Amino acid sequence: MSAAVGIITAALALVAAAFGLWHAERRQRTEAVRMAKQAEKEARLKAARRAKRRKQKLARAKKERPVPEASNN
């Protein structure tokens, strides 16, 4: 009887260890996915800001460009 209890206890410890490893790995994957999404979001915001600055710069350049005079010959 005592041997059976020892075997059952060892089996439960093995299952608990396997579950602990699985859970830790899952949590790590979840964290990696969250970090990847955050990096993607930051990259989109950076690109949007860059595009906005480029658009403003082009608008300023267009406004400052001398208007060609119409020639009436």
Coordinates of C-alpha atoms in Angstrom, one line a residue:
M1 CA 0.0 0.0 0.0
S2 CA 2.8 2.4 0.9
A3 CA 4.5 1.8 -2.5
A4 CA 1.3 2.6 -4.3
V5 CA 1.0 5.9 -2.4
G6 CA 4.6 6.7 -3.3
I7 CA 4.0 5.9 -7.0
I8 CA 0.8 8.0 -7.1
T9 CA 2.6 10.9 -5.3
A10 CA 5.5 10.7 -7.8
A11 CA 3.0 10.6 -10.8
L12 CA 1.2 13.7 -9.4
A13 CA 4.5 15.5 -8.9
L14 CA 5.4 14.7 -12.5
V15 CA 2.1 16.0 -13.8
A16 CA 2.4 19.1 -11.7
A17 CA 5.9 19.8 -13.0
A18 CA 4.8 19.2 -16.6
F19 CA 1.8 21.6 -16.1
G20 CA 4.1 24.2 -14.6
L21 CA 6.4 24.1 -17.5
W22 CA 3.6 24.3 -20.0
H23 CA 2.0 27.2 -18.2
A24 CA 5.3 29.1 -18.0
E25 CA 5.9 28.5 -21.7
R26 CA 2.4 29.7 -22.6
R27 CA 2.8 32.8 -20.5
Q28 CA 6.2 33.5 -22.2
R29 CA 4.6 33.1 -25.7
T30 CA 1.7 35.4 -24.7
E31 CA 4.2 38.0 -23.5
A32 CA 6.2 37.7 -26.8
V33 CA 3.0 38.2 -28.8
R34 CA 2.1 41.3 -26.7
M35 CA 5.5 42.8 -27.2
A36 CA 5.4 42.2 -30.9
K37 CA 2.0 43.9 -31.2
Q38 CA 3.3 46.8 -29.2
A39 CA 6.3 47.1 -31.5
E40 CA 4.1 47.0 -34.5
K41 CA 1.9 49.7 -33.1
E42 CA 4.9 51.9 -32.3
A43 CA 6.2 51.4 -35.9
R44 CA 2.8 52.4 -37.4
L45 CA 2.7 55.5 -35.2
K46 CA 6.3 56.4 -36.2
A47 CA 5.5 55.9 -39.9
A48 CA 2.3 58.1 -39.6
R49 CA 4.2 60.9 -37.9
R50 CA 6.9 60.7 -40.6
A51 CA 4.3 60.8 -43.4
K52 CA 2.6 63.8 -41.7
R53 CA 5.9 65.7 -41.4
R54 CA 6.7 64.9 -45.1
K55 CA 3.3 66.1 -46.2
Q56 CA 3.7 69.3 -44.2
K57 CA 7.1 69.9 -45.6
L58 CA 5.8 69.4 -49.2
A59 CA 3.0 71.8 -48.5
R60 CA 5.4 74.5 -47.2
A61 CA 7.7 74.0 -50.2
K62 CA 4.7 74.3 -52.5
K63 CA 3.5 77.5 -50.8
E64 CA 7.0 79.1 -50.9
R65 CA 7.6 78.2 -54.6
P66 CA 7.4 81.3 -56.8
V67 CA 4.3 81.4 -59.0
P68 CA 5.3 81.5 -62.6
E69 CA 3.9 84.6 -64.3
A70 CA 1.5 84.1 -67.1
S71 CA 2.9 85.5 -70.3
N72 CA 0.4 87.3 -72.5
N73 CA 2.1 87.6 -75.9

